[in-house]
Tab-separated table of C-alpha atoms and ligand atoms in Angstrom:
chain	number	residue	atom	x	y	z
A	15	UNK	CA	-33.191	47.163	21.259
A	16	UNK	CA	-36.847	47.778	20.499
A	17	UNK	CA	-38.208	44.187	19.908
A	18	UNK	CA	-39.807	42.300	22.840
A	19	UNK	CA	-37.560	39.513	24.010
A	20	UNK	CA	-40.423	37.288	24.635
A	21	UNK	CA	-41.407	37.154	20.991
A	22	UNK	CA	-38.007	36.957	19.214
A	23	UNK	CA	-37.849	34.381	16.485
A	24	UNK	CA	-35.931	31.191	17.393
A	25	UNK	CA	-34.602	30.818	13.807
A	26	UNK	CA	-34.182	33.527	11.296
A	27	UNK	CA	-33.160	32.808	7.649
A	28	UNK	CA	-31.542	35.403	5.553
A	29	UNK	CA	-31.578	35.529	1.768
A	30	UNK	CA	-28.640	37.896	1.119
A	31	UNK	CA	-30.035	39.454	-2.230
A	32	UNK	CA	-29.183	42.691	-3.964
A	33	UNK	CA	-25.395	42.663	-3.923
A	34	UNK	CA	-24.958	42.955	-7.607
A	35	UNK	CA	-27.469	45.779	-7.899
A	36	UNK	CA	-25.926	47.673	-4.904
A	37	UNK	CA	-22.561	47.643	-6.766
A	38	UNK	CA	-24.007	48.509	-10.231
A	39	UNK	CA	-25.892	51.508	-8.728
A	40	UNK	CA	-22.545	52.795	-7.527
A	41	UNK	CA	-20.707	52.079	-10.895
A	42	UNK	CA	-18.770	49.300	-9.092
A	43	UNK	CA	-18.029	45.770	-10.378
A	44	UNK	CA	-20.697	43.151	-8.923
A	45	UNK	CA	-17.791	41.645	-6.932
A	46	UNK	CA	-17.545	44.910	-4.809
A	47	UNK	CA	-21.292	44.281	-4.006
A	48	UNK	CA	-20.513	40.790	-2.660
A	49	UNK	CA	-17.563	42.146	-0.601
A	50	UNK	CA	-19.997	44.583	1.060
A	51	UNK	CA	-22.491	41.870	1.412
A	52	UNK	CA	-19.919	39.918	3.335
A	53	UNK	CA	-19.479	42.808	5.606
A	54	UNK	CA	-23.196	42.917	6.200
A	55	UNK	CA	-23.300	39.247	6.912
A	56	UNK	CA	-20.803	39.803	9.791
A	57	UNK	CA	-22.661	42.961	10.972
A	58	UNK	CA	-26.004	41.127	11.167
A	59	UNK	CA	-24.589	37.928	12.652
A	60	UNK	CA	-22.962	39.945	15.549
A	61	UNK	CA	-26.120	41.805	16.061
A	62	UNK	CA	-28.253	38.663	16.333
A	63	UNK	CA	-25.890	37.312	18.753
A	64	UNK	CA	-26.138	40.425	20.780
A	65	UNK	CA	-29.933	40.535	21.021
A	66	UNK	CA	-30.185	36.855	21.691
A	67	UNK	CA	-31.388	35.099	18.490
A	68	UNK	CA	-30.542	31.465	18.986
A	69	UNK	CA	-30.255	30.305	15.402
A	70	UNK	CA	-29.500	32.118	12.182
A	71	UNK	CA	-29.057	30.894	8.600
A	72	UNK	CA	-27.439	32.847	5.750
A	73	UNK	CA	-27.998	31.961	2.062
A	74	UNK	CA	-24.548	32.584	0.618
A	75	UNK	CA	-24.449	30.424	-2.499
A	76	UNK	CA	-27.107	28.246	-4.166
A	77	UNK	CA	-26.739	25.000	-6.139
A	78	UNK	CA	-27.750	27.309	-9.054
A	79	UNK	CA	-25.124	29.939	-8.463
A	80	UNK	CA	-22.338	27.966	-10.183
A	81	UNK	CA	-23.915	29.315	-13.436
A	82	UNK	CA	-22.604	32.735	-12.808
A	83	UNK	CA	-19.546	34.078	-14.546
A	84	UNK	CA	-16.301	32.247	-13.329
A	85	UNK	CA	-14.886	35.637	-12.114
A	86	UNK	CA	-17.911	36.219	-9.906
A	87	UNK	CA	-18.058	32.654	-8.509
A	88	UNK	CA	-14.272	32.889	-7.803
A	89	UNK	CA	-14.806	36.169	-5.894
A	90	UNK	CA	-17.603	34.769	-3.801
A	91	UNK	CA	-15.465	31.714	-2.995
A	92	UNK	CA	-12.532	33.951	-1.854
A	93	UNK	CA	-14.762	36.057	0.451
A	94	UNK	CA	-16.134	32.775	1.843
A	95	UNK	CA	-12.602	31.538	2.334
A	96	UNK	CA	-11.576	34.771	4.110
A	97	UNK	CA	-14.481	34.219	6.558
A	98	UNK	CA	-13.534	30.632	7.167
A	99	UNK	CA	-10.059	31.725	8.069
A	100	UNK	CA	-11.225	34.070	10.633
A	101	UNK	CA	-14.300	32.284	11.812
A	102	UNK	CA	-12.564	30.608	14.771
A	103	UNK	CA	-13.015	33.981	16.599
A	104	UNK	CA	-16.678	32.875	16.881
A	105	UNK	CA	-15.344	30.140	19.223
A	106	UNK	CA	-14.816	32.959	21.852
A	107	UNK	CA	-18.361	33.829	21.236
A	108	UNK	CA	-19.744	30.410	22.154
A	109	UNK	CA	-21.093	30.127	18.676
A	110	UNK	CA	-21.683	26.820	16.906
A	111	UNK	CA	-20.973	26.971	13.056
A	112	UNK	CA	-22.461	24.718	10.567
A	113	UNK	CA	-22.337	24.697	6.716
A	114	UNK	CA	-25.496	23.581	4.901
A	115	UNK	CA	-25.223	21.861	1.555
A	116	UNK	CA	-23.120	19.414	-0.403
A	117	UNK	CA	-19.500	20.190	0.339
A	118	UNK	CA	-17.982	17.876	-2.304
A	119	UNK	CA	-17.702	20.598	-5.173
A	120	UNK	CA	-15.333	22.752	-3.044
A	121	UNK	CA	-11.650	22.422	-3.028
A	122	UNK	CA	-10.013	20.348	-0.489
A	123	UNK	CA	-8.714	23.253	1.661
A	124	UNK	CA	-12.203	24.805	1.893
A	125	UNK	CA	-13.904	21.424	2.742
A	126	UNK	CA	-11.300	20.662	5.529
A	127	UNK	CA	-11.664	24.039	7.030
A	128	UNK	CA	-15.486	23.784	7.032
A	129	UNK	CA	-15.452	20.223	8.716
A	130	UNK	CA	-12.836	21.585	11.146
A	131	UNK	CA	-14.820	24.565	12.163
A	132	UNK	CA	-18.062	22.430	12.501
A	133	UNK	CA	-16.059	20.097	14.869
A	134	UNK	CA	-14.276	22.662	16.884
A	135	UNK	CA	-17.480	24.575	17.659
A	136	UNK	CA	-19.884	21.613	18.034
A	137	UNK	CA	-20.406	22.060	21.821
A	138	UNK	CA	-21.036	25.858	21.722
A	139	UNK	CA	-24.563	26.565	22.584
A	140	UNK	CA	-25.127	30.210	22.819
A	141	UNK	CA	-26.142	30.647	19.055
A	142	UNK	CA	-26.040	28.432	15.934
A	143	UNK	CA	-24.853	30.196	12.784
A	144	UNK	CA	-25.417	28.243	9.647
A	145	UNK	CA	-24.041	29.314	6.272
A	146	UNK	CA	-25.785	27.649	3.183
A	147	UNK	CA	-23.082	27.139	0.579
A	148	UNK	CA	-23.912	25.021	-2.536
A	149	UNK	CA	-27.337	24.703	-0.898
A	150	UNK	CA	-30.662	24.084	-2.379
A	151	UNK	CA	-33.911	23.218	-0.664
A	152	UNK	CA	-34.840	20.484	-2.944
A	153	UNK	CA	-31.392	19.078	-2.913
A	154	UNK	CA	-31.630	19.014	0.972
A	155	UNK	CA	-34.947	17.006	0.841
A	156	UNK	CA	-33.429	14.516	-1.719
A	157	UNK	CA	-30.369	14.200	0.564
A	158	UNK	CA	-32.558	13.449	3.583
A	159	UNK	CA	-34.677	10.937	1.540
A	160	UNK	CA	-31.410	9.160	0.331
A	161	UNK	CA	-30.307	8.860	3.921
A	162	UNK	CA	-33.760	7.345	4.997
A	163	UNK	CA	-33.616	4.985	2.105
A	164	UNK	CA	-30.091	3.732	3.367
A	165	UNK	CA	-31.576	3.219	6.871
A	166	UNK	CA	-34.455	1.167	5.408
A	167	UNK	CA	-32.156	-0.817	3.202
A	168	UNK	CA	-29.892	-1.724	6.152
A	169	UNK	CA	-32.895	-2.773	8.158
A	170	UNK	CA	-32.080	0.106	10.749
A	171	UNK	CA	-35.755	1.237	10.414
A	172	UNK	CA	-38.936	0.150	8.798
A	173	UNK	CA	-41.307	2.112	6.556
A	174	UNK	CA	-43.555	2.804	9.510
A	175	UNK	CA	-40.643	4.783	11.309
A	176	UNK	CA	-40.741	7.349	8.520
A	177	UNK	CA	-42.379	10.570	9.633
A	178	UNK	CA	-41.938	14.392	9.462
A	179	UNK	CA	-39.581	14.513	12.394
A	180	UNK	CA	-37.219	11.827	10.871
A	181	UNK	CA	-37.250	13.720	7.517
A	182	UNK	CA	-36.413	16.943	9.425
A	183	UNK	CA	-33.716	15.418	11.504
A	184	UNK	CA	-31.813	14.175	8.425
A	185	UNK	CA	-31.896	17.459	6.553
A	186	UNK	CA	-28.735	19.511	6.646
A	187	UNK	CA	-30.363	21.599	9.304
A	188	UNK	CA	-31.208	18.429	11.295
A	189	UNK	CA	-29.868	19.860	14.559
A	190	UNK	CA	-31.709	23.196	14.175
A	191	UNK	CA	-35.366	24.158	14.863
A	192	UNK	CA	-37.629	25.215	12.018
A	193	UNK	CA	-37.316	28.741	10.617
A	194	UNK	CA	-39.856	31.151	12.073
A	195	UNK	CA	-38.774	34.277	10.327
A	196	UNK	CA	-37.456	34.517	6.748
A	197	UNK	CA	-35.984	37.747	5.611
A	198	UNK	CA	-35.364	38.713	2.100
A	199	UNK	CA	-34.006	41.974	1.120
A	200	UNK	CA	-33.389	43.192	-2.532
A	201	UNK	CA	-36.979	43.653	-3.533
A	202	UNK	CA	-37.895	40.069	-4.787
A	203	UNK	CA	-40.744	38.140	-3.205
A	204	UNK	CA	-39.725	34.534	-3.548
A	205	UNK	CA	-38.095	31.786	-1.680
A	206	UNK	CA	-35.597	30.780	-4.301
A	207	UNK	CA	-35.197	27.156	-3.198
A	208	UNK	CA	-33.863	28.266	0.317
A	209	UNK	CA	-34.975	26.250	3.467
A	210	UNK	CA	-38.264	25.155	1.729
A	211	UNK	CA	-39.108	22.432	4.132
A	212	UNK	CA	-37.914	24.325	7.221
A	213	UNK	CA	-40.011	27.461	6.308
A	214	UNK	CA	-43.300	25.790	5.942
A	215	UNK	CA	-44.715	27.987	8.942
A	216	UNK	CA	-42.332	30.879	8.743
A	217	UNK	CA	-43.363	34.417	8.607
A	218	UNK	CA	-41.924	36.157	5.584
A	219	UNK	CA	-40.357	39.682	5.648
A	220	UNK	CA	-39.598	41.472	2.405
A	221	UNK	CA	-37.820	44.667	1.904
A	222	UNK	CA	-36.505	46.705	-1.026
A	223	UNK	CA	-33.372	47.552	0.958
A	224	UNK	CA	-30.384	45.775	-0.856
A	225	UNK	CA	-28.400	43.231	1.407
A	226	UNK	CA	-25.267	45.317	1.676
A	227	UNK	CA	-27.399	48.237	3.144
A	228	UNK	CA	-29.119	45.901	5.575
A	229	UNK	CA	-28.598	47.328	9.082
A	230	UNK	CA	-29.431	46.428	12.564
A	231	UNK	CA	-32.212	49.058	12.338
A	232	UNK	CA	-33.652	47.173	9.426
A	233	UNK	CA	-33.537	43.946	11.425
A	234	UNK	CA	-35.288	45.700	14.290
A	235	UNK	CA	-38.062	46.561	11.748
A	236	UNK	CA	-38.427	42.992	10.724
A	237	UNK	CA	-38.465	41.808	14.449
A	238	UNK	CA	-41.168	44.386	15.173
A	239	UNK	CA	-43.325	43.178	12.347
A	240	UNK	CA	-42.675	39.571	13.415
A	241	UNK	CA	-43.887	40.225	16.881
A	242	UNK	CA	-47.002	41.862	15.825
A	243	UNK	CA	-48.096	39.037	13.554
A	244	UNK	CA	-50.428	36.342	15.091
A	245	UNK	CA	-49.071	32.911	14.460
A	246	UNK	CA	-51.587	30.102	14.582
A	247	UNK	CA	-49.874	27.084	12.828
A	248	UNK	CA	-52.998	26.221	10.912
A	249	UNK	CA	-55.207	26.336	14.051
A	250	UNK	CA	-57.792	29.125	14.984
B	302	FPP	C1	-27.092	37.408	-4.171
B	302	FPP	O1	-27.044	38.679	-4.670
B	302	FPP	C2	-25.812	37.101	-3.483
B	302	FPP	C3	-25.008	36.097	-3.672
B	302	FPP	C4	-25.300	35.071	-4.667
B	302	FPP	C5	-23.646	35.900	-2.963
B	302	FPP	C6	-23.686	36.210	-1.456
B	302	FPP	C7	-22.355	35.999	-0.976
B	302	FPP	C8	-21.756	36.827	0.009
B	302	FPP	C9	-22.500	37.881	0.761
B	302	FPP	C10	-20.354	36.774	0.338
B	302	FPP	C11	-19.741	35.401	0.769
B	302	FPP	C12	-20.459	34.759	1.991
B	302	FPP	C13	-19.932	34.825	3.278
B	302	FPP	C14	-20.714	33.996	4.220
B	302	FPP	C15	-18.886	35.534	3.692
B	302	FPP	P1	-27.057	39.044	-6.269
B	302	FPP	O2	-25.683	38.930	-6.705
B	302	FPP	O3	-28.017	38.025	-6.851
B	302	FPP	O4	-27.701	40.367	-6.322
B	302	FPP	P2	-28.482	41.042	-7.623
B	302	FPP	O5	-29.879	40.402	-7.456
B	302	FPP	O6	-28.620	42.464	-7.226
B	302	FPP	O7	-27.719	40.746	-8.821
């Protein structure tokens, strides 16, 4: 491993983009790209664990992705369900699993499985792996604001108790630190409503490599770049 341990990011966010184009380039259906993307997800999660990254979040399905053709949505859901069925193996790995986003649109089996895995792994502390499913950054903030409004309404807190750390703690990522490295393969240079609050001070790493081709070597390149940037958090 080439990156210096001392300057590893604490939380990496991955926007898994380019699955469709990867498949189209090979004359395959887009769903084949998602299947290969799911393999890349496993590969990169394992590698992050191996090199000692403590928190990773993958953008798997956005609040806007429901607009895709039904066949494609179903294929992504079935890849996700396959992962949920085998995810308990992560228990052996001392990895805490969490799912970010509103779970209510998913079918009961999927919802129960997500809740079960979160509960079963809640005390594992070597790494936290978050999968953003039906996630949107703005929706995350609205969800936090609603929870705060509820606390104020019940008299549990007053207006003066509302600060950045309270808003952060009530986001879906409430138990995770801020993102310090955000990686977007697939050639686009935008955040697409992913972890917008949590990435306020993140370093961004963009590459034209498509997500299914994203390898541990590509991650090493991103880590090298991260460790070479000077991070001043608005100071001098
Ligand atoms: C974006 O690429 C990718 C998605 C919307 C789906 C990502 C889903 C998976 C990798 C599989 C399921 C998840 C897990 C955690 C097992 P795109 O389709 O927008 O690519 P394009 O820009 O090339 O069309």
